[in-house]
Amino acid sequence: MSSHRHAARLLSVAALTSVLLSGCGGDEGSNDDGSPSDNGSPKAESLTVFAAASLSDTFTDLGERFEKEHGAPVEFNVAGSSDLVTQLEQGAPADVFASADEANMERAEDAGLLAEDSELFASNTLVIATPPDNPAGISSLQDLSDDDVVTVICAPQVPCGAATETVFDAGDVDVTPASEESAVTDVLGKVTAGEADAGLVYATDAQGAGDDVETIEFAEAEDAVNYYPIASLQDSENPLASEFVDFILEEPSQEALREAGFASP
């Protein structure tokens, strides 16, 4: 065989090998539109849920259940309800909004952010949380008015802060807080860190903290029950948004909320 014919055959084999390799790997890792895929199938679009801070732990668990049932990952943006509405008003992308009070949901509705009427799915009440062993000896809401007691509360624009103002009015209690926090989780954090003698938090947050806090219930809390609404959002293009709302309203999710300390709406 001449050297020219031998070289031509080698080039032909190399070209065929290149075509075969291209054919085997060309479709893997992408869809027809070029987007990433898994074994040729497009990945489900993630669902973005804006949720009140007091829902953080429970909704994280429920989000994992939803993902297993629907194949779509759920991403949470957790903050004070008023902060979440502000973010939505400024154009932050989200599919579902779950508020810790009706006032902030009404604000979202008035801004034209909702795709549907909101639904109540839970309720919550305030308790006094203290460090373990309650070093300041607090036994009632009135004790928080003592100048020697370092008390931390939520800011008035946050649902837990609005509820705090209501219970103070109901008990005719005058409290000068050491700080006003933007989320109930921040109040709890200062108590568990030993930076405050007491903090007004939701019953669910105190229950979730376990032995890190001592919980004191008080009668005035019944004057400020917070009702939690949820709704899908107008700008969402994710068909699973309304599915997530229905999922939260269904009994298995309701049972999980009750186990976390939430009451029925």
PDB file of N, CA, C and O in Angstrom, residues 47-111:
ATOM      1  N   LEU A  47     -39.639  26.649  42.627  1.00  0.00           N
ATOM      2  CA  LEU A  47     -40.734  27.479  43.120  1.00  0.00           C
ATOM      3  C   LEU A  47     -40.186  28.394  44.203  1.00  0.00           C
ATOM      4  O   LEU A  47     -39.543  27.932  45.141  1.00  0.00           O
ATOM      5  N   THR A  48     -40.427  29.688  44.085  1.00  0.00           N
ATOM      6  CA  THR A  48     -39.926  30.654  45.063  1.00  0.00           C
ATOM      7  C   THR A  48     -41.054  31.101  45.973  1.00  0.00           C
ATOM      8  O   THR A  48     -42.063  31.639  45.503  1.00  0.00           O
ATOM      9  N   VAL A  49     -40.896  30.865  47.267  1.00  0.00           N
ATOM     10  CA  VAL A  49     -41.919  31.200  48.256  1.00  0.00           C
ATOM     11  C   VAL A  49     -41.368  32.257  49.205  1.00  0.00           C
ATOM     12  O   VAL A  49     -40.322  32.056  49.831  1.00  0.00           O
ATOM     13  N   PHE A  50     -42.052  33.376  49.304  1.00  0.00           N
ATOM     14  CA  PHE A  50     -41.743  34.396  50.307  1.00  0.00           C
ATOM     15  C   PHE A  50     -42.569  34.060  51.547  1.00  0.00           C
ATOM     16  O   PHE A  50     -43.802  34.070  51.499  1.00  0.00           O
ATOM     17  N   ALA A  51     -41.895  33.766  52.656  1.00  0.00           N
ATOM     18  CA  ALA A  51     -42.594  33.299  53.859  1.00  0.00           C
ATOM     19  C   ALA A  51     -42.162  34.084  55.088  1.00  0.00           C
ATOM     20  O   ALA A  51     -40.985  34.426  55.254  1.00  0.00           O
ATOM     21  N   ALA A  52     -43.135  34.360  55.972  1.00  0.00           N
ATOM     22  CA  ALA A  52     -42.869  35.053  57.227  1.00  0.00           C
ATOM     23  C   ALA A  52     -41.829  34.292  58.043  1.00  0.00           C
ATOM     24  O   ALA A  52     -41.762  33.055  58.003  1.00  0.00           O
ATOM     25  N   ALA A  53     -41.023  35.029  58.810  1.00  0.00           N
ATOM     26  CA  ALA A  53     -39.917  34.429  59.555  1.00  0.00           C
ATOM     27  C   ALA A  53     -40.370  33.314  60.487  1.00  0.00           C
ATOM     28  O   ALA A  53     -39.678  32.311  60.654  1.00  0.00           O
ATOM     29  N   SER A  54     -41.544  33.459  61.076  1.00  0.00           N
ATOM     30  CA  SER A  54     -42.026  32.454  62.028  1.00  0.00           C
ATOM     31  C   SER A  54     -42.385  31.137  61.353  1.00  0.00           C
ATOM     32  O   SER A  54     -42.595  30.125  62.030  1.00  0.00           O
ATOM     33  N   LEU A  55     -42.438  31.114  60.018  1.00  0.00           N
ATOM     34  CA  LEU A  55     -42.767  29.887  59.272  1.00  0.00           C
ATOM     35  C   LEU A  55     -41.519  29.130  58.833  1.00  0.00           C
ATOM     36  O   LEU A  55     -41.630  28.048  58.255  1.00  0.00           O
ATOM     37  N   SER A  56     -40.363  29.670  59.104  1.00  0.00           N
ATOM     38  CA  SER A  56     -39.120  29.176  58.520  1.00  0.00           C
ATOM     39  C   SER A  56     -38.929  27.665  58.653  1.00  0.00           C
ATOM     40  O   SER A  56     -38.809  26.951  57.657  1.00  0.00           O
ATOM     41  N   ASP A  57     -38.904  27.154  59.874  1.00  0.00           N
ATOM     42  CA  ASP A  57     -38.607  25.736  60.079  1.00  0.00           C
ATOM     43  C   ASP A  57     -39.690  24.833  59.493  1.00  0.00           C
ATOM     44  O   ASP A  57     -39.384  23.856  58.793  1.00  0.00           O
ATOM     45  N   THR A  58     -40.950  25.157  59.765  1.00  0.00           N
ATOM     46  CA  THR A  58     -42.046  24.304  59.308  1.00  0.00           C
ATOM     47  C   THR A  58     -42.143  24.303  57.789  1.00  0.00           C
ATOM     48  O   THR A  58     -42.316  23.252  57.163  1.00  0.00           O
ATOM     49  N   PHE A  59     -42.032  25.471  57.176  1.00  0.00           N
ATOM     50  CA  PHE A  59     -42.134  25.538  55.718  1.00  0.00           C
ATOM     51  C   PHE A  59     -40.939  24.875  55.037  1.00  0.00           C
ATOM     52  O   PHE A  59     -41.074  24.331  53.937  1.00  0.00           O
ATOM     53  N   THR A  60     -39.775  24.919  55.662  1.00  0.00           N
ATOM     54  CA  THR A  60     -38.621  24.226  55.082  1.00  0.00           C
ATOM     55  C   THR A  60     -38.901  22.732  54.980  1.00  0.00           C
ATOM     56  O   THR A  60     -38.634  22.102  53.947  1.00  0.00           O
ATOM     57  N   ASP A  61     -39.446  22.157  56.051  1.00  0.00           N
ATOM     58  CA  ASP A  61     -39.800  20.736  56.030  1.00  0.00           C
ATOM     59  C   ASP A  61     -40.897  20.450  55.002  1.00  0.00           C
ATOM     60  O   ASP A  61     -40.826  19.467  54.250  1.00  0.00           O
ATOM     61  N   LEU A  62     -41.909  21.306  54.964  1.00  0.00           N
ATOM     62  CA  LEU A  62     -42.999  21.105  54.015  1.00  0.00           C
ATOM     63  C   LEU A  62     -42.505  21.284  52.581  1.00  0.00           C
ATOM     64  O   LEU A  62     -42.979  20.593  51.665  1.00  0.00           O
ATOM     65  N   GLY A  63     -41.562  22.174  52.372  1.00  0.00           N
ATOM     66  CA  GLY A  63     -40.999  22.367  51.040  1.00  0.00           C
ATOM     67  C   GLY A  63     -40.307  21.113  50.535  1.00  0.00           C
ATOM     68  O   GLY A  63     -40.392  20.779  49.339  1.00  0.00           O
ATOM     69  N   GLU A  64     -39.634  20.407  51.424  1.00  0.00           N
ATOM     70  CA  GLU A  64     -38.979  19.151  51.039  1.00  0.00           C
ATOM     71  C   GLU A  64     -40.020  18.106  50.655  1.00  0.00           C
ATOM     72  O   GLU A  64     -39.831  17.346  49.692  1.00  0.00           O
ATOM     73  N   ARG A  65     -41.135  18.072  51.379  1.00  0.00           N
ATOM     74  CA  ARG A  65     -42.213  17.139  51.026  1.00  0.00           C
ATOM     75  C   ARG A  65     -42.802  17.486  49.661  1.00  0.00           C
ATOM     76  O   ARG A  65     -43.078  16.612  48.838  1.00  0.00           O
ATOM     77  N   PHE A  66     -43.014  18.779  49.421  1.00  0.00           N
ATOM     78  CA  PHE A  66     -43.586  19.222  48.150  1.00  0.00           C
ATOM     79  C   PHE A  66     -42.667  18.839  46.991  1.00  0.00           C
ATOM     80  O   PHE A  66     -43.135  18.403  45.931  1.00  0.00           O
ATOM     81  N   GLU A  67     -41.374  19.001  47.184  1.00  0.00           N
ATOM     82  CA  GLU A  67     -40.426  18.653  46.133  1.00  0.00           C
ATOM     83  C   GLU A  67     -40.490  17.165  45.803  1.00  0.00           C
ATOM     84  O   GLU A  67     -40.450  16.778  44.622  1.00  0.00           O
ATOM     85  N   LYS A  68     -40.616  16.330  46.822  1.00  0.00           N
ATOM     86  CA  LYS A  68     -40.709  14.886  46.579  1.00  0.00           C
ATOM     87  C   LYS A  68     -41.983  14.537  45.811  1.00  0.00           C
ATOM     88  O   LYS A  68     -41.984  13.644  44.962  1.00  0.00           O
ATOM     89  N   GLU A  69     -43.066  15.243  46.103  1.00  0.00           N
ATOM     90  CA  GLU A  69     -44.340  14.946  45.445  1.00  0.00           C
ATOM     91  C   GLU A  69     -44.423  15.502  44.027  1.00  0.00           C
ATOM     92  O   GLU A  69     -45.035  14.898  43.148  1.00  0.00           O
ATOM     93  N   HIS A  70     -43.803  16.659  43.799  1.00  0.00           N
ATOM     94  CA  HIS A  70     -43.971  17.353  42.516  1.00  0.00           C
ATOM     95  C   HIS A  70     -42.695  17.452  41.690  1.00  0.00           C
ATOM     96  O   HIS A  70     -42.743  17.889  40.537  1.00  0.00           O
ATOM     97  N   GLY A  71     -41.559  17.084  42.270  1.00  0.00           N
ATOM     98  CA  GLY A  71     -40.313  17.107  41.516  1.00  0.00           C
ATOM     99  C   GLY A  71     -39.738  18.485  41.292  1.00  0.00           C
ATOM    100  O   GLY A  71     -38.823  18.651  40.489  1.00  0.00           O
ATOM    101  N   ALA A  72     -40.282  19.474  41.993  1.00  0.00           N
ATOM    102  CA  ALA A  72     -39.790  20.844  41.822  1.00  0.00           C
ATOM    103  C   ALA A  72     -39.184  21.343  43.122  1.00  0.00           C
ATOM    104  O   ALA A  72     -39.835  21.314  44.163  1.00  0.00           O
ATOM    105  N   PRO A  73     -37.941  21.804  43.098  1.00  0.00           N
ATOM    106  CA  PRO A  73     -37.331  22.344  44.316  1.00  0.00           C
ATOM    107  C   PRO A  73     -38.036  23.626  44.757  1.00  0.00           C
ATOM    108  O   PRO A  73     -38.511  24.406  43.929  1.00  0.00           O
ATOM    109  N   VAL A  74     -38.134  23.819  46.073  1.00  0.00           N
ATOM    110  CA  VAL A  74     -38.766  25.012  46.630  1.00  0.00           C
ATOM    111  C   VAL A  74     -37.693  25.854  47.304  1.00  0.00           C
ATOM    112  O   VAL A  74     -36.962  25.380  48.162  1.00  0.00           O
ATOM    113  N   GLU A  75     -37.609  27.100  46.909  1.00  0.00           N
ATOM    114  CA  GLU A  75     -36.653  28.034  47.495  1.00  0.00           C
ATOM    115  C   GLU A  75     -37.419  29.058  48.328  1.00  0.00           C
ATOM    116  O   GLU A  75     -38.415  29.616  47.870  1.00  0.00           O
ATOM    117  N   PHE A  76     -36.941  29.311  49.557  1.00  0.00           N
ATOM    118  CA  PHE A  76     -37.639  30.215  50.471  1.00  0.00           C
ATOM    119  C   PHE A  76     -36.855  31.496  50.687  1.00  0.00           C
ATOM    120  O   PHE A  76     -35.631  31.481  50.848  1.00  0.00           O
ATOM    121  N   ASN A  77     -37.589  32.599  50.680  1.00  0.00           N
ATOM    122  CA  ASN A  77     -37.059  33.874  51.137  1.00  0.00           C
ATOM    123  C   ASN A  77     -37.810  34.187  52.424  1.00  0.00           C
ATOM    124  O   ASN A  77     -39.021  34.436  52.399  1.00  0.00           O
ATOM    125  N   VAL A  78     -37.112  34.131  53.555  1.00  0.00           N
ATOM    126  CA  VAL A  78     -37.742  34.252  54.862  1.00  0.00           C
ATOM    127  C   VAL A  78     -37.353  35.579  55.504  1.00  0.00           C
ATOM    128  O   VAL A  78     -36.166  35.901  55.608  1.00  0.00           O
ATOM    129  N   ALA A  79     -38.361  36.344  55.927  1.00  0.00           N
ATOM    130  CA  ALA A  79     -38.108  37.638  56.565  1.00  0.00           C
ATOM    131  C   ALA A  79     -39.388  38.103  57.234  1.00  0.00           C
ATOM    132  O   ALA A  79     -40.408  37.395  57.212  1.00  0.00           O
ATOM    133  N   GLY A  80     -39.359  39.280  57.842  1.00  0.00           N
ATOM    134  CA  GLY A  80     -40.571  39.859  58.380  1.00  0.00           C
ATOM    135  C   GLY A  80     -41.567  40.111  57.255  1.00  0.00           C
ATOM    136  O   GLY A  80     -41.177  40.479  56.142  1.00  0.00           O
ATOM    137  N   SER A  81     -42.847  39.932  57.521  1.00  0.00           N
ATOM    138  CA  SER A  81     -43.862  40.035  56.469  1.00  0.00           C
ATOM    139  C   SER A  81     -43.853  41.393  55.778  1.00  0.00           C
ATOM    140  O   SER A  81     -44.004  41.486  54.557  1.00  0.00           O
ATOM    141  N   SER A  82     -43.684  42.467  56.552  1.00  0.00           N
ATOM    142  CA  SER A  82     -43.669  43.801  55.949  1.00  0.00           C
ATOM    143  C   SER A  82     -42.480  43.975  55.012  1.00  0.00           C
ATOM    144  O   SER A  82     -42.592  44.598  53.946  1.00  0.00           O
ATOM    145  N   ASP A  83     -41.326  43.419  55.382  1.00  0.00           N
ATOM    146  CA  ASP A  83     -40.151  43.483  54.509  1.00  0.00           C
ATOM    147  C   ASP A  83     -40.388  42.705  53.221  1.00  0.00           C
ATOM    148  O   ASP A  83     -39.967  43.130  52.137  1.00  0.00           O
ATOM    149  N   LEU A  84     -41.072  41.572  53.328  1.00  0.00           N
ATOM    150  CA  LEU A  84     -41.348  40.755  52.141  1.00  0.00           C
ATOM    151  C   LEU A  84     -42.259  41.500  51.165  1.00  0.00           C
ATOM    152  O   LEU A  84     -42.035  41.475  49.950  1.00  0.00           O
ATOM    153  N   VAL A  85     -43.283  42.171  51.691  1.00  0.00           N
ATOM    154  CA  VAL A  85     -44.177  42.935  50.817  1.00  0.00           C
ATOM    155  C   VAL A  85     -43.412  44.058  50.132  1.00  0.00           C
ATOM    156  O   VAL A  85     -43.596  44.313  48.935  1.00  0.00           O
ATOM    157  N   THR A  86     -42.534  44.719  50.868  1.00  0.00           N
ATOM    158  CA  THR A  86     -41.723  45.777  50.276  1.00  0.00           C
ATOM    159  C   THR A  86     -40.882  45.234  49.125  1.00  0.00           C
ATOM    160  O   THR A  86     -40.790  45.849  48.051  1.00  0.00           O
ATOM    161  N   GLN A  87     -40.283  44.073  49.322  1.00  0.00           N
ATOM    162  CA  GLN A  87     -39.489  43.455  48.256  1.00  0.00           C
ATOM    163  C   GLN A  87     -40.350  43.146  47.035  1.00  0.00           C
ATOM    164  O   GLN A  87     -39.941  43.366  45.888  1.00  0.00           O
ATOM    165  N   LEU A  88     -41.553  42.626  47.271  1.00  0.00           N
ATOM    166  CA  LEU A  88     -42.459  42.315  46.161  1.00  0.00           C
ATOM    167  C   LEU A  88     -42.886  43.583  45.431  1.00  0.00           C
ATOM    168  O   LEU A  88     -42.959  43.607  44.194  1.00  0.00           O
ATOM    169  N   GLU A  89     -43.160  44.633  46.186  1.00  0.00           N
ATOM    170  CA  GLU A  89     -43.555  45.908  45.574  1.00  0.00           C
ATOM    171  C   GLU A  89     -42.436  46.470  44.701  1.00  0.00           C
ATOM    172  O   GLU A  89     -42.688  47.157  43.705  1.00  0.00           O
ATOM    173  N   GLN A  90     -41.200  46.157  45.066  1.00  0.00           N
ATOM    174  CA  GLN A  90     -40.046  46.653  44.316  1.00  0.00           C
ATOM    175  C   GLN A  90     -39.654  45.733  43.159  1.00  0.00           C
ATOM    176  O   GLN A  90     -38.645  45.952  42.500  1.00  0.00           O
ATOM    177  N   GLY A  91     -40.471  44.680  42.930  1.00  0.00           N
ATOM    178  CA  GLY A  91     -40.261  43.821  41.773  1.00  0.00           C
ATOM    179  C   GLY A  91     -39.517  42.534  42.009  1.00  0.00           C
ATOM    180  O   GLY A  91     -39.138  41.849  41.045  1.00  0.00           O
ATOM    181  N   ALA A  92     -39.281  42.157  43.264  1.00  0.00           N
ATOM    182  CA  ALA A  92     -38.597  40.890  43.537  1.00  0.00           C
ATOM    183  C   ALA A  92     -39.424  39.730  42.991  1.00  0.00           C
ATOM    184  O   ALA A  92     -40.635  39.671  43.214  1.00  0.00           O
ATOM    185  N   PRO A  93     -38.815  38.795  42.261  1.00  0.00           N
ATOM    186  CA  PRO A  93     -39.563  37.677  41.683  1.00  0.00           C
ATOM    187  C   PRO A  93     -39.933  36.631  42.734  1.00  0.00           C
ATOM    188  O   PRO A  93     -39.100  36.238  43.544  1.00  0.00           O
ATOM    189  N   ALA A  94     -41.178  36.207  42.726  1.00  0.00           N
ATOM    190  CA  ALA A  94     -41.653  35.183  43.660  1.00  0.00           C
ATOM    191  C   ALA A  94     -42.919  34.564  43.099  1.00  0.00           C
ATOM    192  O   ALA A  94     -43.596  35.144  42.234  1.00  0.00           O
ATOM    193  N   ASP A  95     -43.241  33.388  43.599  1.00  0.00           N
ATOM    194  CA  ASP A  95     -44.424  32.661  43.140  1.00  0.00           C
ATOM    195  C   ASP A  95     -45.540  32.633  44.172  1.00  0.00           C
ATOM    196  O   ASP A  95     -46.718  32.619  43.831  1.00  0.00           O
ATOM    197  N   VAL A  96     -45.158  32.599  45.463  1.00  0.00           N
ATOM    198  CA  VAL A  96     -46.134  32.463  46.547  1.00  0.00           C
ATOM    199  C   VAL A  96     -45.721  33.381  47.696  1.00  0.00           C
ATOM    200  O   VAL A  96     -44.524  33.548  47.962  1.00  0.00           O
ATOM    201  N   PHE A  97     -46.717  33.949  48.371  1.00  0.00           N
ATOM    202  CA  PHE A  97     -46.453  34.777  49.552  1.00  0.00           C
ATOM    203  C   PHE A  97     -47.275  34.237  50.720  1.00  0.00           C
ATOM    204  O   PHE A  97     -48.485  34.052  50.606  1.00  0.00           O
ATOM    205  N   ALA A  98     -46.608  33.967  51.837  1.00  0.00           N
ATOM    206  CA  ALA A  98     -47.264  33.528  53.069  1.00  0.00           C
ATOM    207  C   ALA A  98     -46.928  34.532  54.159  1.00  0.00           C
ATOM    208  O   ALA A  98     -45.761  34.692  54.534  1.00  0.00           O
ATOM    209  N   SER A  99     -47.946  35.227  54.657  1.00  0.00           N
ATOM    210  CA  SER A  99     -47.761  36.303  55.629  1.00  0.00           C
ATOM    211  C   SER A  99     -48.117  35.846  57.036  1.00  0.00           C
ATOM    212  O   SER A  99     -48.928  34.932  57.216  1.00  0.00           O
ATOM    213  N   ALA A 100     -47.537  36.529  58.027  1.00  0.00           N
ATOM    214  CA  ALA A 100     -47.863  36.231  59.423  1.00  0.00           C
ATOM    215  C   ALA A 100     -49.038  37.054  59.925  1.00  0.00           C
ATOM    216  O   ALA A 100     -49.406  36.957  61.089  1.00  0.00           O
ATOM    217  N   ASP A 101     -49.609  37.860  59.041  1.00  0.00           N
ATOM    218  CA  ASP A 101     -50.805  38.604  59.432  1.00  0.00           C
ATOM    219  C   ASP A 101     -51.618  38.983  58.199  1.00  0.00           C
ATOM    220  O   ASP A 101     -51.134  38.923  57.068  1.00  0.00           O
ATOM    221  N   GLU A 102     -52.865  39.362  58.420  1.00  0.00           N
ATOM    222  CA  GLU A 102     -53.743  39.725  57.317  1.00  0.00           C
ATOM    223  C   GLU A 102     -53.449  41.116  56.787  1.00  0.00           C
ATOM    224  O   GLU A 102     -53.670  41.397  55.599  1.00  0.00           O
ATOM    225  N   ALA A 103     -52.940  42.011  57.633  1.00  0.00           N
ATOM    226  CA  ALA A 103     -52.683  43.386  57.211  1.00  0.00           C
ATOM    227  C   ALA A 103     -51.673  43.449  56.067  1.00  0.00           C
ATOM    228  O   ALA A 103     -51.864  44.178  55.090  1.00  0.00           O
ATOM    229  N   ASN A 104     -50.583  42.689  56.169  1.00  0.00           N
ATOM    230  CA  ASN A 104     -49.583  42.718  55.109  1.00  0.00           C
ATOM    231  C   ASN A 104     -50.049  42.000  53.852  1.00  0.00           C
ATOM    232  O   ASN A 104     -49.646  42.367  52.741  1.00  0.00           O
ATOM    233  N   MET A 105     -50.906  40.997  54.005  1.00  0.00           N
ATOM    234  CA  MET A 105     -51.491  40.367  52.818  1.00  0.00           C
ATOM    235  C   MET A 105     -52.441  41.336  52.112  1.00  0.00           C
ATOM    236  O   MET A 105     -52.483  41.406  50.877  1.00  0.00           O
ATOM    237  N   GLU A 106     -53.194  42.108  52.894  1.00  0.00           N
ATOM    238  CA  GLU A 106     -54.074  43.121  52.305  1.00  0.00           C
ATOM    239  C   GLU A 106     -53.256  44.189  51.577  1.00  0.00           C
ATOM    240  O   GLU A 106     -53.662  44.687  50.521  1.00  0.00           O
ATOM    241  N   ARG A 107     -52.120  44.512  52.144  1.00  0.00           N
ATOM    242  CA  ARG A 107     -51.226  45.464  51.481  1.00  0.00           C
ATOM    243  C   ARG A 107     -50.766  44.920  50.129  1.00  0.00           C
ATOM    244  O   ARG A 107     -50.720  45.649  49.124  1.00  0.00           O
ATOM    245  N   ALA A 108     -50.422  43.630  50.083  1.00  0.00           N
ATOM    246  CA  ALA A 108     -50.014  42.998  48.825  1.00  0.00           C
ATOM    247  C   ALA A 108     -51.173  42.972  47.838  1.00  0.00           C
ATOM    248  O   ALA A 108     -50.986  43.200  46.632  1.00  0.00           O
ATOM    249  N   GLU A 109     -52.372  42.713  48.339  1.00  0.00           N
ATOM    250  CA  GLU A 109     -53.552  42.699  47.475  1.00  0.00           C
ATOM    251  C   GLU A 109     -53.819  44.088  46.902  1.00  0.00           C
ATOM    252  O   GLU A 109     -54.098  44.240  45.708  1.00  0.00           O
ATOM    253  N   ASP A 110     -53.737  45.112  47.735  1.00  0.00           N
ATOM    254  CA  ASP A 110     -53.980  46.483  47.285  1.00  0.00           C
ATOM    255  C   ASP A 110     -52.963  46.915  46.222  1.00  0.00           C
ATOM    256  O   ASP A 110     -53.263  47.758  45.367  1.00  0.00           O
ATOM    257  N   ALA A 111     -51.773  46.335  46.277  1.00  0.00           N
ATOM    258  CA  ALA A 111     -50.731  46.661  45.305  1.00  0.00           C
ATOM    259  C   ALA A 111     -50.870  45.854  44.015  1.00  0.00           C
ATOM    260  O   ALA A 111     -50.049  45.993  43.098  1.00  0.00           O
TER     261      ALA A 111
END
